[in-house]
PDB file of C-alpha atoms in Angstrom:
ATOM      1  CA  ALA A   6     -41.537   2.481  62.093  1.00 74.00           C
ATOM      2  CA  GLN A   7     -40.747   3.753  65.684  1.00 78.00           C
ATOM      3  CA  SER A   8     -37.524   5.590  66.860  1.00 88.00           C
ATOM      4  CA  VAL A   9     -36.700   7.194  70.164  1.00 93.00           C
ATOM      5  CA  THR A  10     -34.590  10.144  70.995  1.00 95.00           C
ATOM      6  CA  GLN A  11     -32.707  11.022  74.305  1.00 95.00           C
ATOM      7  CA  LEU A  12     -31.803  14.611  73.869  1.00 93.00           C
ATOM      8  CA  ASP A  13     -29.373  14.637  76.296  1.00 94.00           C
ATOM      9  CA  SER A  14     -26.337  12.237  76.160  1.00 94.00           C
ATOM     10  CA  GLN A  15     -25.018  13.730  79.645  1.00 96.00           C
ATOM     11  CA  VAL A  16     -26.649  15.728  82.147  1.00 97.00           C
ATOM     12  CA  PRO A  17     -24.460  16.890  85.463  1.00 97.00           C
ATOM     13  CA  VAL A  18     -26.588  17.689  88.188  1.00 97.00           C
ATOM     14  CA  PHE A  19     -25.774  18.839  92.181  1.00 97.00           C
ATOM     15  CA  GLU A  20     -27.054  16.513  95.163  1.00 97.00           C
ATOM     16  CA  GLU A  21     -30.133  17.212  96.219  1.00 97.00           C
ATOM     17  CA  ALA A  22     -31.238  19.317  93.076  1.00 98.00           C
ATOM     18  CA  PRO A  23     -34.539  18.427  90.762  1.00 98.00           C
ATOM     19  CA  VAL A  24     -33.471  16.553  87.554  1.00 98.00           C
ATOM     20  CA  GLU A  25     -35.414  16.169  84.014  1.00 98.00           C
ATOM     21  CA  LEU A  26     -34.256  13.799  81.740  1.00 98.00           C
ATOM     22  CA  ARG A  27     -35.765  14.098  78.036  1.00 98.00           C
ATOM     23  CA  CYS A  28     -37.479  11.508  75.806  1.00 97.00           C
ATOM     24  CA  ASN A  29     -39.061  12.131  72.203  1.00 96.00           C
ATOM     25  CA  TYR A  30     -40.905   9.078  70.732  1.00 94.00           C
ATOM     26  CA  SER A  31     -42.036   9.095  67.065  1.00 91.00           C
ATOM     27  CA  SER A  32     -44.443   6.712  66.093  1.00 83.00           C
ATOM     28  CA  SER A  33     -48.049   6.789  64.163  1.00 77.00           C
ATOM     29  CA  VAL A  34     -49.726   4.552  66.243  1.00 81.00           C
ATOM     30  CA  SER A  35     -50.159   3.939  70.211  1.00 83.00           C
ATOM     31  CA  VAL A  36     -47.096   3.032  72.068  1.00 87.00           C
ATOM     32  CA  TYR A  37     -45.924   1.723  75.420  1.00 92.00           C
ATOM     33  CA  LEU A  38     -43.262   3.832  76.710  1.00 94.00           C
ATOM     34  CA  PHE A  39     -40.517   2.685  79.632  1.00 95.00           C
ATOM     35  CA  TRP A  40     -37.932   4.169  81.323  1.00 97.00           C
ATOM     36  CA  TYR A  41     -34.666   1.810  82.321  1.00 96.00           C
ATOM     37  CA  VAL A  42     -31.748   2.452  84.509  1.00 97.00           C
ATOM     38  CA  GLN A  43     -28.412   0.987  84.345  1.00 95.00           C
ATOM     39  CA  TYR A  44     -25.766   0.998  86.673  1.00 93.00           C
ATOM     40  CA  PRO A  45     -22.321   0.599  85.930  1.00 87.00           C
ATOM     41  CA  ASN A  46     -21.531  -2.830  84.403  1.00 82.00           C
ATOM     42  CA  GLN A  47     -24.959  -4.041  85.006  1.00 88.00           C
ATOM     43  CA  GLY A  48     -28.401  -4.959  83.338  1.00 90.00           C
ATOM     44  CA  LEU A  49     -30.958  -2.495  83.430  1.00 93.00           C
ATOM     45  CA  GLN A  50     -33.813  -2.410  85.686  1.00 94.00           C
ATOM     46  CA  LEU A  51     -37.343  -0.662  85.007  1.00 94.00           C
ATOM     47  CA  LEU A  52     -37.976   2.331  86.559  1.00 96.00           C
ATOM     48  CA  LEU A  53     -41.598   2.894  85.222  1.00 96.00           C
ATOM     49  CA  LYS A  54     -43.712   2.444  82.299  1.00 94.00           C
ATOM     50  CA  TYR A  55     -46.752   4.055  80.608  1.00 94.00           C
ATOM     51  CA  LEU A  56     -49.396   1.489  79.106  1.00 90.00           C
ATOM     52  CA  SER A  57     -52.399   3.962  79.417  1.00 87.00           C
ATOM     53  CA  GLY A  58     -54.499   5.467  81.842  1.00 88.00           C
ATOM     54  CA  SER A  59     -53.270   8.272  84.061  1.00 90.00           C
ATOM     55  CA  THR A  60     -50.585  10.324  81.790  1.00 91.00           C
ATOM     56  CA  LEU A  61     -48.335  11.030  85.331  1.00 96.00           C
ATOM     57  CA  VAL A  62     -47.019   7.588  86.108  1.00 96.00           C
ATOM     58  CA  LYS A  63     -45.057   7.268  89.069  1.00 96.00           C
ATOM     59  CA  GLY A  64     -41.960   4.585  89.397  1.00 95.00           C
ATOM     60  CA  ILE A  65     -39.210   3.442  91.922  1.00 94.00           C
ATOM     61  CA  ASN A  66     -36.561   5.325  93.730  1.00 93.00           C
ATOM     62  CA  GLY A  67     -38.982   8.396  93.512  1.00 96.00           C
ATOM     63  CA  PHE A  68     -38.635   8.956  89.709  1.00 97.00           C
ATOM     64  CA  GLU A  69     -42.281   9.854  87.562  1.00 97.00           C
ATOM     65  CA  ALA A  70     -42.507  10.456  83.899  1.00 98.00           C
ATOM     66  CA  GLU A  71     -45.407  12.354  82.539  1.00 96.00           C
ATOM     67  CA  PHE A  72     -46.912  11.001  78.800  1.00 94.00           C
ATOM     68  CA  ASN A  73     -47.488  14.086  76.615  1.00 94.00           C
ATOM     69  CA  LYS A  74     -49.442  12.576  73.260  1.00 90.00           C
ATOM     70  CA  SER A  75     -49.117  15.821  72.095  1.00 91.00           C
ATOM     71  CA  GLN A  76     -45.739  16.327  72.364  1.00 92.00           C
ATOM     72  CA  THR A  77     -44.753  12.522  72.175  1.00 93.00           C
ATOM     73  CA  SER A  78     -42.761  12.890  75.232  1.00 95.00           C
ATOM     74  CA  PHE A  79     -42.264  11.236  77.880  1.00 97.00           C
ATOM     75  CA  HIS A  80     -40.023  13.027  79.952  1.00 98.00           C
ATOM     76  CA  LEU A  81     -38.476  11.591  83.516  1.00 98.00           C
ATOM     77  CA  ARG A  82     -38.284  13.854  86.383  1.00 98.00           C
ATOM     78  CA  LYS A  83     -36.719  13.663  90.157  1.00 98.00           C
ATOM     79  CA  PRO A  84     -37.482  16.701  92.556  1.00 97.00           C
ATOM     80  CA  SER A  85     -34.160  16.120  94.465  1.00 97.00           C
ATOM     81  CA  VAL A  86     -31.299  13.307  93.423  1.00 97.00           C
ATOM     82  CA  HIS A  87     -28.875  11.729  95.390  1.00 97.00           C
ATOM     83  CA  ILE A  88     -25.203  10.384  94.317  1.00 96.00           C
ATOM     84  CA  SER A  89     -27.123   6.967  94.187  1.00 95.00           C
ATOM     85  CA  ASP A  90     -28.946   8.065  91.015  1.00 97.00           C
ATOM     86  CA  THR A  91     -25.950   8.156  88.921  1.00 97.00           C
ATOM     87  CA  ALA A  92     -26.286   5.820  86.315  1.00 96.00           C
ATOM     88  CA  GLU A  93     -27.335   5.374  83.130  1.00 96.00           C
ATOM     89  CA  TYR A  94     -31.010   5.898  81.770  1.00 97.00           C
ATOM     90  CA  PHE A  95     -32.657   4.848  78.888  1.00 96.00           C
ATOM     91  CA  CYS A  96     -35.828   5.613  77.510  1.00 96.00           C
ATOM     92  CA  ALA A  97     -37.527   2.901  75.289  1.00 94.00           C
ATOM     93  CA  VAL A  98     -40.576   2.184  73.223  1.00 92.00           C
ATOM     94  CA  THR A  99     -43.079  -0.638  71.987  1.00 86.00           C
ATOM     95  CA  LEU A 100     -46.418  -0.803  70.043  1.00 79.00           C
ATOM     96  CA  SER A 101     -49.271  -1.344  72.109  1.00 73.00           C
ATOM     97  CA  GLY A 102     -50.780  -4.649  71.869  1.00 66.00           C
ATOM     98  CA  GLY A 103     -49.197  -8.115  71.395  1.00 60.00           C
ATOM     99  CA  TYR A 104     -45.735  -8.339  71.004  1.00 65.00           C
ATOM    100  CA  ASN A 105     -43.880  -5.758  69.776  1.00 69.00           C
ATOM    101  CA  LYS A 106     -39.756  -5.563  70.036  1.00 81.00           C
ATOM    102  CA  LEU A 107     -38.597  -2.840  72.344  1.00 88.00           C
ATOM    103  CA  ILE A 108     -36.684   0.203  70.410  1.00 90.00           C
ATOM    104  CA  PHE A 109     -34.530   2.068  72.910  1.00 92.00           C
ATOM    105  CA  GLY A 110     -32.829   5.116  73.093  1.00 93.00           C
ATOM    106  CA  ALA A 111     -28.996   6.003  72.801  1.00 93.00           C
ATOM    107  CA  GLY A 112     -28.841   6.579  76.472  1.00 94.00           C
ATOM    108  CA  THR A 113     -28.163   9.318  79.297  1.00 96.00           C
ATOM    109  CA  ARG A 114     -25.783   9.320  81.712  1.00 96.00           C
ATOM    110  CA  LEU A 115     -26.358  10.904  84.784  1.00 97.00           C
ATOM    111  CA  ALA A 116     -23.892  12.385  87.171  1.00 97.00           C
ATOM    112  CA  VAL A 117     -24.788  13.828  90.537  1.00 97.00           C
ATOM    113  CA  HIS A 118     -21.698  15.846  92.271  1.00 96.00           C
ATOM    114  CA  PRO A 119     -21.703  16.142  96.118  1.00 95.00           C
TER     115      PRO A 119
ATOM    116  CA  ASP B  17     -34.958 -16.074  93.697  1.00 60.00           C
ATOM    117  CA  GLY B  18     -36.418 -16.026  90.355  1.00 69.00           C
ATOM    118  CA  GLY B  19     -34.560 -14.249  87.554  1.00 93.00           C
ATOM    119  CA  ILE B  20     -31.848 -14.341  84.796  1.00 95.00           C
ATOM    120  CA  THR B  21     -28.947 -15.193  84.748  1.00 95.00           C
ATOM    121  CA  GLN B  22     -26.004 -14.843  82.040  1.00 96.00           C
ATOM    122  CA  SER B  23     -22.055 -16.304  82.429  1.00 91.00           C
ATOM    123  CA  PRO B  24     -19.711 -15.861  82.341  1.00 91.00           C
ATOM    124  CA  LYS B  25     -19.585 -11.796  83.311  1.00 92.00           C
ATOM    125  CA  TYR B  26     -16.045 -11.159  81.365  1.00 94.00           C
ATOM    126  CA  LEU B  27     -15.178 -13.141  78.252  1.00 93.00           C
ATOM    127  CA  PHE B  28     -11.934 -13.161  76.452  1.00 93.00           C
ATOM    128  CA  ARG B  29     -11.339 -14.961  73.364  1.00 90.00           C
ATOM    129  CA  LYS B  30      -8.921 -14.469  70.086  1.00 90.00           C
ATOM    130  CA  GLU B  31     -10.304 -13.138  67.048  1.00 88.00           C
ATOM    131  CA  GLY B  32     -11.324 -16.062  64.823  1.00 88.00           C
ATOM    132  CA  GLN B  33     -12.879 -18.317  67.406  1.00 91.00           C
ATOM    133  CA  ASN B  34     -16.660 -18.867  67.914  1.00 93.00           C
ATOM    134  CA  VAL B  35     -18.010 -18.051  71.650  1.00 94.00           C
ATOM    135  CA  THR B  36     -21.371 -19.149  73.173  1.00 95.00           C
ATOM    136  CA  LEU B  37     -23.110 -16.891  76.112  1.00 96.00           C
ATOM    137  CA  SER B  38     -25.093 -19.013  78.266  1.00 97.00           C
ATOM    138  CA  CYS B  39     -28.605 -16.946  79.682  1.00 97.00           C
ATOM    139  CA  GLU B  40     -30.888 -18.807  82.088  1.00 97.00           C
ATOM    140  CA  GLN B  41     -33.844 -17.573  82.934  1.00 97.00           C
ATOM    141  CA  ASN B  42     -36.033 -19.444  86.060  1.00 96.00           C
ATOM    142  CA  LEU B  43     -39.466 -16.525  85.681  1.00 94.00           C
ATOM    143  CA  ASN B  44     -41.474 -18.958  83.115  1.00 94.00           C
ATOM    144  CA  HIS B  45     -41.258 -16.235  80.416  1.00 93.00           C
ATOM    145  CA  ASP B  46     -41.960 -17.748  77.078  1.00 92.00           C
ATOM    146  CA  ALA B  47     -40.016 -14.826  75.552  1.00 92.00           C
ATOM    147  CA  MET B  48     -36.403 -14.055  75.576  1.00 95.00           C
ATOM    148  CA  TYR B  49     -34.194 -11.903  73.902  1.00 95.00           C
ATOM    149  CA  TRP B  50     -30.296 -10.707  73.074  1.00 97.00           C
ATOM    150  CA  TYR B  51     -29.204  -7.472  73.251  1.00 96.00           C
ATOM    151  CA  ARG B  52     -25.558  -5.613  71.790  1.00 96.00           C
ATOM    152  CA  GLN B  53     -24.680  -2.966  73.822  1.00 94.00           C
ATOM    153  CA  ASP B  54     -21.921  -0.349  72.528  1.00 91.00           C
ATOM    154  CA  PRO B  55     -20.777   3.203  74.159  1.00 82.00           C
ATOM    155  CA  GLY B  56     -23.471   5.700  73.240  1.00 75.00           C
ATOM    156  CA  GLN B  57     -25.522   3.582  70.666  1.00 78.00           C
ATOM    157  CA  GLY B  58     -28.327   2.117  73.609  1.00 84.00           C
ATOM    158  CA  LEU B  59     -29.224  -1.465  73.029  1.00 92.00           C
ATOM    159  CA  ARG B  60     -29.501  -3.134  69.729  1.00 93.00           C
ATOM    160  CA  LEU B  61     -31.408  -6.408  69.214  1.00 93.00           C
ATOM    161  CA  ILE B  62     -29.575  -9.117  67.841  1.00 96.00           C
ATOM    162  CA  TYR B  63     -31.887 -12.178  68.140  1.00 96.00           C
ATOM    163  CA  TYR B  64     -35.372 -12.913  69.668  1.00 94.00           C
ATOM    164  CA  SER B  65     -37.750 -15.853  70.565  1.00 95.00           C
ATOM    165  CA  GLN B  66     -41.423 -15.954  71.711  1.00 91.00           C
ATOM    166  CA  ILE B  67     -41.503 -19.893  72.167  1.00 92.00           C
ATOM    167  CA  VAL B  68     -39.580 -23.058  72.551  1.00 94.00           C
ATOM    168  CA  ASN B  69     -37.479 -23.953  68.889  1.00 95.00           C
ATOM    169  CA  ASP B  70     -38.458 -20.763  67.377  1.00 94.00           C
ATOM    170  CA  PHE B  71     -36.490 -17.598  67.322  1.00 95.00           C
ATOM    171  CA  GLN B  72     -36.440 -14.718  64.646  1.00 94.00           C
ATOM    172  CA  LYS B  73     -33.460 -12.178  63.822  1.00 95.00           C
ATOM    173  CA  GLY B  74     -33.335  -8.912  65.262  1.00 93.00           C
ATOM    174  CA  ASP B  75     -32.151  -5.851  63.852  1.00 91.00           C
ATOM    175  CA  ILE B  76     -28.305  -6.983  64.156  1.00 95.00           C
ATOM    176  CA  ALA B  77     -28.144 -10.652  63.637  1.00 96.00           C
ATOM    177  CA  GLU B  78     -24.830 -10.994  61.088  1.00 96.00           C
ATOM    178  CA  GLY B  79     -22.602 -13.534  62.813  1.00 96.00           C
ATOM    179  CA  TYR B  80     -24.302 -14.491  65.501  1.00 97.00           C
ATOM    180  CA  SER B  81     -26.875 -17.831  66.200  1.00 97.00           C
ATOM    181  CA  VAL B  82     -28.893 -19.001  68.817  1.00 98.00           C
ATOM    182  CA  SER B  83     -31.027 -21.875  69.979  1.00 97.00           C
ATOM    183  CA  ARG B  84     -34.034 -22.107  72.499  1.00 97.00           C
ATOM    184  CA  GLU B  85     -34.607 -25.928  72.976  1.00 97.00           C
ATOM    185  CA  LYS B  86     -35.770 -25.283  76.682  1.00 96.00           C
ATOM    186  CA  LYS B  87     -38.012 -22.508  77.805  1.00 96.00           C
ATOM    187  CA  GLU B  88     -35.456 -21.730  80.269  1.00 97.00           C
ATOM    188  CA  SER B  89     -32.207 -21.171  78.157  1.00 97.00           C
ATOM    189  CA  PHE B  90     -31.172 -19.065  75.024  1.00 98.00           C
ATOM    190  CA  PRO B  91     -27.327 -19.171  74.815  1.00 98.00           C
ATOM    191  CA  LEU B  92     -26.220 -16.402  71.950  1.00 97.00           C
ATOM    192  CA  THR B  93     -23.136 -18.066  70.077  1.00 97.00           C
ATOM    193  CA  VAL B  94     -20.616 -15.553  68.838  1.00 95.00           C
ATOM    194  CA  THR B  95     -19.332 -15.993  65.223  1.00 93.00           C
ATOM    195  CA  SER B  96     -15.986 -15.712  63.414  1.00 88.00           C
ATOM    196  CA  ALA B  97     -18.450 -13.955  61.214  1.00 87.00           C
ATOM    197  CA  GLN B  98     -18.793 -10.819  63.398  1.00 88.00           C
ATOM    198  CA  LYS B  99     -16.946  -8.098  62.165  1.00 88.00           C
ATOM    199  CA  ASN B 100     -16.549  -6.392  65.694  1.00 90.00           C
ATOM    200  CA  PRO B 101     -17.655  -8.600  68.374  1.00 93.00           C
ATOM    201  CA  THR B 102     -16.490  -6.986  71.296  1.00 94.00           C
ATOM    202  CA  ALA B 103     -19.572  -5.178  73.552  1.00 95.00           C
ATOM    203  CA  PHE B 104     -21.580  -5.917  76.555  1.00 95.00           C
ATOM    204  CA  TYR B 105     -23.855  -8.378  76.213  1.00 97.00           C
ATOM    205  CA  LEU B 106     -26.995  -8.519  77.837  1.00 95.00           C
ATOM    206  CA  CYS B 107     -30.020 -10.806  77.793  1.00 96.00           C
ATOM    207  CA  ALA B 108     -33.960 -10.681  78.598  1.00 95.00           C
ATOM    208  CA  SER B 109     -36.869 -12.044  79.125  1.00 94.00           C
ATOM    209  CA  SER B 110     -40.650 -11.140  78.754  1.00 90.00           C
ATOM    210  CA  ARG B 111     -44.013 -11.159  80.224  1.00 82.00           C
ATOM    211  CA  ASP B 112     -46.907  -8.869  78.870  1.00 78.00           C
ATOM    212  CA  ASN B 113     -45.212  -5.779  78.374  1.00 79.00           C
ATOM    213  CA  GLU B 114     -42.011  -5.652  80.315  1.00 85.00           C
ATOM    214  CA  GLN B 115     -38.247  -7.162  79.634  1.00 89.00           C
ATOM    215  CA  PHE B 116     -36.821  -8.244  82.330  1.00 91.00           C
ATOM    216  CA  PHE B 117     -32.790  -8.224  81.934  1.00 94.00           C
ATOM    217  CA  GLY B 118     -29.947 -10.404  82.897  1.00 95.00           C
ATOM    218  CA  PRO B 119     -26.414  -8.746  84.406  1.00 94.00           C
ATOM    219  CA  GLY B 120     -24.631  -8.792  81.069  1.00 95.00           C
ATOM    220  CA  THR B 121     -21.405 -10.725  79.783  1.00 96.00           C
ATOM    221  CA  ARG B 122     -18.681  -8.258  78.503  1.00 94.00           C
ATOM    222  CA  LEU B 123     -16.980  -9.889  75.581  1.00 95.00           C
ATOM    223  CA  THR B 124     -13.143  -8.374  74.514  1.00 94.00           C
ATOM    224  CA  VAL B 125     -12.248  -9.864  71.297  1.00 90.00           C
ATOM    225  CA  LEU B 126      -8.113 -10.262  71.486  1.00 86.00           C
TER     226      LEU B 126
END
């Protein structure tokens, strides 16, 4: 069975600093990987996804993530954060091919301070 | 504008009452999902439906029921058998491998 571990429940950072949100997954077969963002009392919005191809994936709002198969990781990065990036971020995994349910990590709360 | 709507945004019910949460999509997606979100636990799958008139239990289906009579609609009923129903409920639909989420309904049982 697949599982997702987000290594940090909270990440405080100052505005314009770089940030990395860590995500590790476990699976014995090929997977698809996703990062979603959730603002308070709202639904989830897709930031980026890895299905195949280049291991460096660029998403919306200046975020990017790198798929590392040997380390089973899919860390999310942004070189310079804004106050508006304050939100909850979820990493998710599903088996590649056909329909499979999405497994979510517990989330990382990013708090950007002025 | 295509999207997923959930209503109401906030819902209060007394303990022991059944309550139905609405989810509608105009994205023409075949698959729809219901998730429950609790603080610090991420999202957990309650039920999903890959096609009209068919649905399957997710990881935490006990105390919940669904129907899928129309492609656009996937209502969730929280029954009195659900021991701890207070939570944020999210509906989603999918195309290919991407899930699109509604704005959520926060249910509080008093």
